[in-house]
mmCIF file of N, CA and C in Angstrom:
data_model
loop_
_atom_site.group_PDB
_atom_site.id
_atom_site.type_symbol
_atom_site.label_atom_id
_atom_site.label_comp_id
_atom_site.label_asym_id
_atom_site.label_seq_id
_atom_site.Cartn_x
_atom_site.Cartn_y
_atom_site.Cartn_z
ATOM 1 N N UNK A 1 -16.598 13.981 0.927
ATOM 2 C CA UNK A 1 -16.596 12.663 0.303
ATOM 3 C C UNK A 1 -15.206 12.073 0.434
ATOM 4 N N UNK A 2 -15.121 10.915 1.056
ATOM 5 C CA UNK A 2 -13.837 10.253 1.270
ATOM 6 C C UNK A 2 -13.584 9.274 0.132
ATOM 7 N N UNK A 3 -12.387 9.348 -0.414
ATOM 8 C CA UNK A 3 -12.086 8.435 -1.504
ATOM 9 C C UNK A 3 -10.602 8.101 -1.557
ATOM 10 N N UNK A 4 -10.303 6.831 -1.752
ATOM 11 C CA UNK A 4 -8.956 6.349 -2.010
ATOM 12 C C UNK A 4 -9.028 5.529 -3.287
ATOM 13 N N UNK A 5 -8.188 5.875 -4.251
ATOM 14 C CA UNK A 5 -8.230 5.190 -5.532
ATOM 15 C C UNK A 5 -6.846 4.665 -5.865
ATOM 16 N N UNK A 6 -6.722 3.332 -5.902
ATOM 17 C CA UNK A 6 -5.454 2.691 -6.241
ATOM 18 C C UNK A 6 -5.353 2.489 -7.744
ATOM 19 N N UNK A 7 -4.118 2.464 -8.216
ATOM 20 C CA UNK A 7 -3.853 2.167 -9.620
ATOM 21 C C UNK A 7 -2.442 1.626 -9.749
ATOM 22 N N UNK A 8 -2.123 1.082 -10.906
ATOM 23 C CA UNK A 8 -0.777 0.624 -11.171
ATOM 24 C C UNK A 8 -0.566 -0.876 -11.103
ATOM 25 N N UNK A 9 -1.596 -1.602 -10.716
ATOM 26 C CA UNK A 9 -1.444 -3.052 -10.666
ATOM 27 C C UNK A 9 -1.307 -3.645 -12.057
ATOM 28 N N UNK A 10 -0.948 -4.921 -12.108
ATOM 29 C CA UNK A 10 -0.810 -5.587 -13.387
ATOM 30 C C UNK A 10 -0.155 -6.935 -13.225
ATOM 31 N N UNK A 11 0.247 -7.498 -14.346
ATOM 32 C CA UNK A 11 0.897 -8.806 -14.358
ATOM 33 C C UNK A 11 2.345 -8.642 -14.759
ATOM 34 N N UNK A 12 3.237 -9.226 -13.988
ATOM 35 C CA UNK A 12 4.666 -9.162 -14.278
ATOM 36 C C UNK A 12 5.289 -10.517 -14.028
ATOM 37 N N UNK A 13 6.464 -10.693 -14.585
ATOM 38 C CA UNK A 13 7.214 -11.904 -14.310
ATOM 39 C C UNK A 13 8.023 -11.727 -13.038
ATOM 40 N N UNK A 14 8.354 -12.835 -12.433
ATOM 41 C CA UNK A 14 9.179 -12.812 -11.230
ATOM 42 C C UNK A 14 10.466 -12.051 -11.508
ATOM 43 N N UNK A 15 10.848 -11.213 -10.560
ATOM 44 C CA UNK A 15 12.014 -10.363 -10.719
ATOM 45 C C UNK A 15 11.705 -8.990 -11.276
ATOM 46 N N UNK A 16 10.479 -8.814 -11.737
ATOM 47 C CA UNK A 16 10.075 -7.542 -12.311
ATOM 48 C C UNK A 16 9.685 -6.515 -11.263
ATOM 49 N N UNK A 17 9.226 -5.371 -11.750
ATOM 50 C CA UNK A 17 8.882 -4.254 -10.869
ATOM 51 C C UNK A 17 7.528 -3.667 -11.233
ATOM 52 N N UNK A 18 6.889 -3.086 -10.240
ATOM 53 C CA UNK A 18 5.649 -2.356 -10.435
ATOM 54 C C UNK A 18 5.625 -1.179 -9.481
ATOM 55 N N UNK A 19 4.878 -0.153 -9.858
ATOM 56 C CA UNK A 19 4.673 0.991 -8.986
ATOM 57 C C UNK A 19 3.176 1.213 -8.816
ATOM 58 N N UNK A 20 2.737 1.102 -7.580
ATOM 59 C CA UNK A 20 1.331 1.334 -7.267
ATOM 60 C C UNK A 20 1.145 2.759 -6.767
ATOM 61 N N UNK A 21 -0.017 3.313 -7.075
ATOM 62 C CA UNK A 21 -0.367 4.654 -6.603
ATOM 63 C C UNK A 21 -1.701 4.601 -5.889
ATOM 64 N N UNK A 22 -1.882 5.500 -4.943
ATOM 65 C CA UNK A 22 -3.156 5.617 -4.238
ATOM 66 C C UNK A 22 -3.434 7.103 -4.053
ATOM 67 N N UNK A 23 -4.435 7.587 -4.759
ATOM 68 C CA UNK A 23 -4.808 9.002 -4.672
ATOM 69 C C UNK A 23 -5.881 9.173 -3.616
ATOM 70 N N UNK A 24 -5.626 10.082 -2.684
ATOM 71 C CA UNK A 24 -6.555 10.325 -1.581
ATOM 72 C C UNK A 24 -7.279 11.644 -1.774
ATOM 73 N N UNK A 25 -8.524 11.671 -1.390
ATOM 74 C CA UNK A 25 -9.282 12.906 -1.435
ATOM 75 C C UNK A 25 -10.258 12.944 -0.258
ATOM 76 N N UNK A 26 -10.757 14.127 0.032
ATOM 77 C CA UNK A 26 -11.681 14.261 1.135
ATOM 78 C C UNK A 26 -10.977 14.052 2.461
ATOM 79 N N UNK A 27 -11.694 13.528 3.425
ATOM 80 C CA UNK A 27 -11.126 13.327 4.761
ATOM 81 C C UNK A 27 -9.955 12.357 4.747
ATOM 82 N N UNK A 28 -9.918 11.450 3.767
ATOM 83 C CA UNK A 28 -8.830 10.472 3.694
ATOM 84 C C UNK A 28 -7.484 11.151 3.517
ATOM 85 N N UNK A 29 -7.484 12.328 2.913
ATOM 86 C CA UNK A 29 -6.209 12.986 2.643
ATOM 87 C C UNK A 29 -5.637 13.662 3.880
ATOM 88 N N UNK A 30 -6.403 13.731 4.972
ATOM 89 C CA UNK A 30 -5.907 14.410 6.167
ATOM 90 C C UNK A 30 -5.469 13.435 7.247
ATOM 91 N N UNK A 31 -5.542 12.156 7.001
ATOM 92 C CA UNK A 31 -5.123 11.167 7.987
ATOM 93 C C UNK A 31 -3.627 11.199 8.182
ATOM 94 N N UNK A 32 -3.154 10.858 9.385
ATOM 95 C CA UNK A 32 -1.728 10.876 9.699
ATOM 96 C C UNK A 32 -0.983 9.738 9.023
ATOM 97 N N UNK A 33 -1.621 8.603 8.903
ATOM 98 C CA UNK A 33 -0.955 7.413 8.392
ATOM 99 C C UNK A 33 -1.605 6.947 7.104
ATOM 100 N N UNK A 34 -0.783 6.564 6.145
ATOM 101 C CA UNK A 34 -1.274 5.874 4.957
ATOM 102 C C UNK A 34 -0.499 4.579 4.827
ATOM 103 N N UNK A 35 -1.172 3.547 4.429
ATOM 104 C CA UNK A 35 -0.554 2.229 4.419
ATOM 105 C C UNK A 35 -1.000 1.410 3.225
ATOM 106 N N UNK A 36 -0.168 0.433 2.887
ATOM 107 C CA UNK A 36 -0.506 -0.556 1.863
ATOM 108 C C UNK A 36 -0.718 -1.906 2.537
ATOM 109 N N UNK A 37 -1.753 -2.561 2.108
ATOM 110 C CA UNK A 37 -2.068 -3.906 2.546
ATOM 111 C C UNK A 37 -2.217 -4.779 1.300
ATOM 112 N N UNK A 38 -2.159 -6.077 1.498
ATOM 113 C CA UNK A 38 -2.430 -6.979 0.383
ATOM 114 C C UNK A 38 -3.173 -8.207 0.896
ATOM 115 N N UNK A 39 -3.899 -8.812 -0.014
ATOM 116 C CA UNK A 39 -4.655 -10.005 0.336
ATOM 117 C C UNK A 39 -4.600 -10.987 -0.820
ATOM 118 N N UNK A 40 -4.077 -12.167 -0.531
ATOM 119 C CA UNK A 40 -4.044 -13.246 -1.515
ATOM 120 C C UNK A 40 -5.288 -14.105 -1.334
ATOM 121 N N UNK A 41 -5.707 -14.801 -2.374
ATOM 122 C CA UNK A 41 -6.897 -15.650 -2.264
ATOM 123 C C UNK A 41 -6.771 -16.648 -1.122
ATOM 124 N N UNK A 42 -7.791 -16.706 -0.274
ATOM 125 C CA UNK A 42 -7.792 -17.641 0.828
ATOM 126 C C UNK A 42 -6.968 -17.224 2.020
ATOM 127 N N UNK A 43 -6.386 -16.032 1.965
ATOM 128 C CA UNK A 43 -5.555 -15.560 3.072
ATOM 129 C C UNK A 43 -6.115 -14.263 3.631
ATOM 130 N N UNK A 44 -5.686 -13.944 4.840
ATOM 131 C CA UNK A 44 -6.114 -12.710 5.462
ATOM 132 C C UNK A 44 -5.346 -11.519 4.882
ATOM 133 N N UNK A 45 -5.962 -10.365 4.984
ATOM 134 C CA UNK A 45 -5.290 -9.147 4.554
ATOM 135 C C UNK A 45 -4.117 -8.876 5.483
ATOM 136 N N UNK A 46 -2.973 -8.520 4.910
ATOM 137 C CA UNK A 46 -1.779 -8.250 5.709
ATOM 138 C C UNK A 46 -1.205 -6.901 5.322
ATOM 139 N N UNK A 47 -0.601 -6.265 6.302
ATOM 140 C CA UNK A 47 0.015 -4.969 6.044
ATOM 141 C C UNK A 47 1.345 -5.172 5.350
ATOM 142 N N UNK A 48 1.570 -4.388 4.311
ATOM 143 C CA UNK A 48 2.825 -4.436 3.562
ATOM 144 C C UNK A 48 3.775 -3.364 4.063
ATOM 145 N N UNK A 49 3.244 -2.178 4.253
ATOM 146 C CA UNK A 49 4.059 -1.075 4.736
ATOM 147 C C UNK A 49 3.189 0.122 5.027
ATOM 148 N N UNK A 50 3.720 1.034 5.803
ATOM 149 C CA UNK A 50 2.958 2.231 6.135
ATOM 150 C C UNK A 50 3.907 3.400 6.314
ATOM 151 N N UNK A 51 3.345 4.576 6.232
ATOM 152 C CA UNK A 51 4.134 5.792 6.413
ATOM 153 C C UNK A 51 3.273 6.817 7.124
ATOM 154 N N UNK A 52 3.904 7.537 8.045
ATOM 155 C CA UNK A 52 3.203 8.577 8.776
ATOM 156 C C UNK A 52 3.677 9.948 8.317
ATOM 157 N N UNK A 53 2.919 10.971 8.649
ATOM 158 C CA UNK A 53 3.226 12.313 8.174
ATOM 159 C C UNK A 53 4.615 12.780 8.578
ATOM 160 N N UNK A 54 5.085 12.350 9.751
ATOM 161 C CA UNK A 54 6.402 12.794 10.217
ATOM 162 C C UNK A 54 7.536 12.072 9.507
ATOM 163 N N UNK A 55 7.194 11.132 8.673
ATOM 164 C CA UNK A 55 8.206 10.426 7.907
ATOM 165 C C UNK A 55 8.492 9.022 8.379
ATOM 166 N N UNK A 56 7.979 8.653 9.547
ATOM 167 C CA UNK A 56 8.186 7.290 10.045
ATOM 168 C C UNK A 56 7.561 6.297 9.079
ATOM 169 N N UNK A 57 8.269 5.227 8.798
ATOM 170 C CA UNK A 57 7.725 4.180 7.934
ATOM 171 C C UNK A 57 8.162 2.817 8.447
ATOM 172 N N UNK A 58 7.411 1.816 8.100
ATOM 173 C CA UNK A 58 7.789 0.461 8.460
ATOM 174 C C UNK A 58 7.289 -0.480 7.384
ATOM 175 N N UNK A 59 7.913 -1.654 7.315
ATOM 176 C CA UNK A 59 7.605 -2.634 6.293
ATOM 177 C C UNK A 59 7.454 -4.022 6.898
ATOM 178 N N UNK A 60 6.679 -4.826 6.232
ATOM 179 C CA UNK A 60 6.611 -6.236 6.606
ATOM 180 C C UNK A 60 7.951 -6.887 6.274
ATOM 181 N N UNK A 61 8.342 -7.871 7.066
ATOM 182 C CA UNK A 61 9.623 -8.534 6.852
ATOM 183 C C UNK A 61 9.740 -9.116 5.446
ATOM 184 N N UNK A 62 8.652 -9.601 4.926
ATOM 185 C CA UNK A 62 8.675 -10.269 3.623
ATOM 186 C C UNK A 62 9.011 -9.334 2.463
ATOM 187 N N UNK A 63 8.863 -8.024 2.677
ATOM 188 C CA UNK A 63 9.088 -7.090 1.569
ATOM 189 C C UNK A 63 10.248 -6.133 1.822
ATOM 190 N N UNK A 64 10.855 -6.207 2.986
ATOM 191 C CA UNK A 64 11.956 -5.298 3.298
ATOM 192 C C UNK A 64 13.080 -5.437 2.284
ATOM 193 N N UNK A 65 13.571 -4.289 1.827
ATOM 194 C CA UNK A 65 14.642 -4.283 0.848
ATOM 195 C C UNK A 65 14.161 -4.389 -0.583
ATOM 196 N N UNK A 66 12.891 -4.720 -0.775
ATOM 197 C CA UNK A 66 12.350 -4.848 -2.132
ATOM 198 C C UNK A 66 11.260 -3.804 -2.414
ATOM 199 N N UNK A 67 10.521 -3.417 -1.405
ATOM 200 C CA UNK A 67 9.433 -2.461 -1.564
ATOM 201 C C UNK A 67 9.790 -1.149 -0.876
ATOM 202 N N UNK A 68 9.347 -0.051 -1.463
ATOM 203 C CA UNK A 68 9.544 1.266 -0.869
ATOM 204 C C UNK A 68 8.229 2.031 -0.912
ATOM 205 N N UNK A 69 7.829 2.529 0.239
ATOM 206 C CA UNK A 69 6.609 3.311 0.334
ATOM 207 C C UNK A 69 6.972 4.786 0.438
ATOM 208 N N UNK A 70 6.220 5.610 -0.243
ATOM 209 C CA UNK A 70 6.470 7.051 -0.190
ATOM 210 C C UNK A 70 5.146 7.792 -0.369
ATOM 211 N N UNK A 71 5.184 9.064 -0.035
ATOM 212 C CA UNK A 71 3.966 9.856 -0.117
ATOM 213 C C UNK A 71 4.274 11.236 -0.660
ATOM 214 N N UNK A 72 3.489 11.663 -1.598
ATOM 215 C CA UNK A 72 3.578 13.025 -2.122
ATOM 216 C C UNK A 72 2.475 13.829 -1.451
ATOM 217 N N UNK A 73 2.856 14.617 -0.465
ATOM 218 C CA UNK A 73 1.848 15.352 0.305
ATOM 219 C C UNK A 73 1.142 16.404 -0.542
ATOM 220 N N UNK A 74 1.857 16.984 -1.478
ATOM 221 C CA UNK A 74 1.250 18.015 -2.317
ATOM 222 C C UNK A 74 0.140 17.426 -3.184
ATOM 223 N N UNK A 75 0.339 16.179 -3.603
ATOM 224 C CA UNK A 75 -0.635 15.519 -4.465
ATOM 225 C C UNK A 75 -1.561 14.588 -3.695
ATOM 226 N N UNK A 76 -1.345 14.456 -2.374
ATOM 227 C CA UNK A 76 -2.133 13.513 -1.572
ATOM 228 C C UNK A 76 -2.141 12.131 -2.210
ATOM 229 N N UNK A 77 -0.966 11.691 -2.603
ATOM 230 C CA UNK A 77 -0.842 10.398 -3.266
ATOM 231 C C UNK A 77 0.195 9.542 -2.562
ATOM 232 N N UNK A 78 -0.165 8.300 -2.334
ATOM 233 C CA UNK A 78 0.719 7.314 -1.719
ATOM 234 C C UNK A 78 1.245 6.403 -2.819
ATOM 235 N N UNK A 79 2.512 6.034 -2.719
ATOM 236 C CA UNK A 79 3.120 5.163 -3.716
ATOM 237 C C UNK A 79 3.700 3.925 -3.054
ATOM 238 N N UNK A 80 3.799 2.872 -3.846
ATOM 239 C CA UNK A 80 4.493 1.665 -3.427
ATOM 240 C C UNK A 80 5.322 1.195 -4.605
ATOM 241 N N UNK A 81 6.637 1.365 -4.467
ATOM 242 C CA UNK A 81 7.561 0.870 -5.480
ATOM 243 C C UNK A 81 7.925 -0.555 -5.119
ATOM 244 N N UNK A 82 7.656 -1.476 -6.020
ATOM 245 C CA UNK A 82 7.904 -2.888 -5.760
ATOM 246 C C UNK A 82 8.916 -3.413 -6.769
ATOM 247 N N UNK A 83 9.979 -4.000 -6.285
ATOM 248 C CA UNK A 83 10.995 -4.544 -7.176
ATOM 249 C C UNK A 83 11.305 -5.978 -6.768
ATOM 250 N N UNK A 84 12.002 -6.681 -7.666
ATOM 251 C CA UNK A 84 12.337 -8.079 -7.421
ATOM 252 C C UNK A 84 11.095 -8.859 -6.965
ATOM 253 N N UNK A 85 10.022 -8.694 -7.690
ATOM 254 C CA UNK A 85 8.757 -9.301 -7.297
ATOM 255 C C UNK A 85 8.812 -10.818 -7.369
ATOM 256 N N UNK A 86 8.093 -11.428 -6.463
ATOM 257 C CA UNK A 86 8.027 -12.889 -6.358
ATOM 258 C C UNK A 86 6.584 -13.347 -6.529
ATOM 259 N N UNK A 87 6.370 -14.581 -6.920
ATOM 260 C CA UNK A 87 4.993 -15.067 -7.056
ATOM 261 C C UNK A 87 4.176 -14.897 -5.774
ATOM 262 N N UNK A 88 4.814 -15.013 -4.637
ATOM 263 C CA UNK A 88 4.084 -14.871 -3.373
ATOM 264 C C UNK A 88 3.677 -13.429 -3.078
ATOM 265 N N UNK A 89 4.123 -12.491 -3.903
ATOM 266 C CA UNK A 89 3.675 -11.103 -3.763
ATOM 267 C C UNK A 89 2.329 -10.874 -4.453
ATOM 268 N N UNK A 90 1.852 -11.862 -5.166
ATOM 269 C CA UNK A 90 0.583 -11.716 -5.885
ATOM 270 C C UNK A 90 -0.571 -11.535 -4.920
ATOM 271 N N UNK A 91 -1.548 -10.746 -5.355
ATOM 272 C CA UNK A 91 -2.727 -10.515 -4.539
ATOM 273 C C UNK A 91 -3.361 -9.187 -4.898
ATOM 274 N N UNK A 92 -4.393 -8.857 -4.153
ATOM 275 C CA UNK A 92 -5.021 -7.555 -4.315
ATOM 276 C C UNK A 92 -4.402 -6.603 -3.304
ATOM 277 N N UNK A 93 -3.923 -5.483 -3.796
ATOM 278 C CA UNK A 93 -3.270 -4.499 -2.955
ATOM 279 C C UNK A 93 -4.235 -3.355 -2.674
ATOM 280 N N UNK A 94 -4.344 -3.036 -1.396
ATOM 281 C CA UNK A 94 -5.245 -1.980 -0.944
ATOM 282 C C UNK A 94 -4.464 -0.897 -0.223
ATOM 283 N N UNK A 95 -4.878 0.320 -0.381
ATOM 284 C CA UNK A 95 -4.330 1.370 0.471
ATOM 285 C C UNK A 95 -5.380 1.747 1.510
ATOM 286 N N UNK A 96 -4.883 2.174 2.632
ATOM 287 C CA UNK A 96 -5.752 2.562 3.726
ATOM 288 C C UNK A 96 -5.184 3.772 4.437
ATOM 289 N N UNK A 97 -6.022 4.497 5.121
ATOM 290 C CA UNK A 97 -5.567 5.623 5.924
ATOM 291 C C UNK A 97 -6.107 5.480 7.330
ATOM 292 N N UNK A 98 -5.335 5.987 8.277
ATOM 293 C CA UNK A 98 -5.739 5.880 9.669
ATOM 294 C C UNK A 98 -4.898 6.757 10.549
ATOM 295 N N UNK A 99 -5.007 6.595 11.862
ATOM 296 C CA UNK A 99 -4.320 7.483 12.799
ATOM 297 C C UNK A 99 -2.828 7.209 12.943
ATOM 298 N N UNK A 100 -2.447 5.929 12.938
ATOM 299 C CA UNK A 100 -1.064 5.551 13.174
ATOM 300 C C UNK A 100 -0.750 4.257 12.445
ATOM 301 N N UNK A 101 0.530 4.035 12.164
ATOM 302 C CA UNK A 101 0.946 2.746 11.624
ATOM 303 C C UNK A 101 0.592 1.650 12.629
ATOM 304 N N UNK A 102 -0.006 0.601 12.146
ATOM 305 C CA UNK A 102 -0.383 -0.513 13.001
ATOM 306 C C UNK A 102 -1.766 -0.407 13.586
ATOM 307 N N UNK A 103 -2.361 0.770 13.521
ATOM 308 C CA UNK A 103 -3.721 0.960 14.034
ATOM 309 C C UNK A 103 -4.743 0.557 12.980
ATOM 310 N N UNK A 104 -5.970 0.428 13.409
ATOM 311 C CA UNK A 104 -7.042 0.098 12.475
ATOM 312 C C UNK A 104 -7.231 1.253 11.505
ATOM 313 N N UNK A 105 -7.309 0.920 10.223
ATOM 314 C CA UNK A 105 -7.484 1.948 9.207
ATOM 315 C C UNK A 105 -8.917 2.450 9.195
ATOM 316 N N UNK A 106 -9.054 3.739 8.892
ATOM 317 C CA UNK A 106 -10.379 4.335 8.832
ATOM 318 C C UNK A 106 -11.022 4.154 7.458
ATOM 319 N N UNK A 107 -10.212 4.315 6.432
ATOM 320 C CA UNK A 107 -10.751 4.268 5.076
ATOM 321 C C UNK A 107 -9.922 3.318 4.229
ATOM 322 N N UNK A 108 -10.565 2.738 3.222
ATOM 323 C CA UNK A 108 -9.912 1.800 2.322
ATOM 324 C C UNK A 108 -10.230 2.143 0.877
ATOM 325 N N UNK A 109 -9.272 1.812 -0.009
ATOM 326 C CA UNK A 109 -9.536 1.887 -1.424
ATOM 327 C C UNK A 109 -10.167 0.597 -1.904
ATOM 328 N N UNK A 110 -10.421 0.517 -3.191
ATOM 329 C CA UNK A 110 -11.105 -0.645 -3.754
ATOM 330 C C UNK A 110 -10.135 -1.757 -4.145
ATOM 331 N N UNK A 111 -8.849 -1.453 -4.165
ATOM 332 C CA UNK A 111 -7.842 -2.462 -4.455
ATOM 333 C C UNK A 111 -7.400 -2.490 -5.906
ATOM 334 N N UNK A 112 -6.179 -2.955 -6.105
ATOM 335 C CA UNK A 112 -5.630 -3.146 -7.446
ATOM 336 C C UNK A 112 -4.903 -4.486 -7.460
ATOM 337 N N UNK A 113 -5.063 -5.225 -8.535
ATOM 338 C CA UNK A 113 -4.557 -6.591 -8.596
ATOM 339 C C UNK A 113 -3.114 -6.628 -9.071
ATOM 340 N N UNK A 114 -2.313 -7.413 -8.371
ATOM 341 C CA UNK A 114 -0.927 -7.663 -8.769
ATOM 342 C C UNK A 114 -0.753 -9.163 -8.949
ATOM 343 N N UNK A 115 -0.257 -9.551 -10.101
ATOM 344 C CA UNK A 115 -0.015 -10.960 -10.379
ATOM 345 C C UNK A 115 1.421 -11.129 -10.827
ATOM 346 N N UNK A 116 2.149 -11.972 -10.120
ATOM 347 C CA UNK A 116 3.551 -12.251 -10.431
ATOM 348 C C UNK A 116 3.669 -13.718 -10.820
ATOM 349 N N UNK A 117 4.187 -13.967 -12.003
ATOM 350 C CA UNK A 117 4.288 -15.350 -12.464
ATOM 351 C C UNK A 117 5.728 -15.739 -12.741
#
């Protein structure tokens, strides 16, 4: 049974911080790449950042220097530390797993809402 479960979303004021978590189980926990995506109303889903098992990571330009992605392999959990949040960071955040950063994800979580005002 493949499952990705996000948590940690919420409402914050601009300049605030949030930490998102994504717990993986089943086949999702064995994928090489785990990534965070977000989708704002009326916009396409966009990649925020990703990390591969070897430690390679990359970020979207809009979040560089403010967001940090990390993974606890022992717990099969992906994290996204978000700081200095802006209203344009609002949206539903999804985690996904797949073969490589930038590749099509195989599995998706149900999403967690982030609202920055």
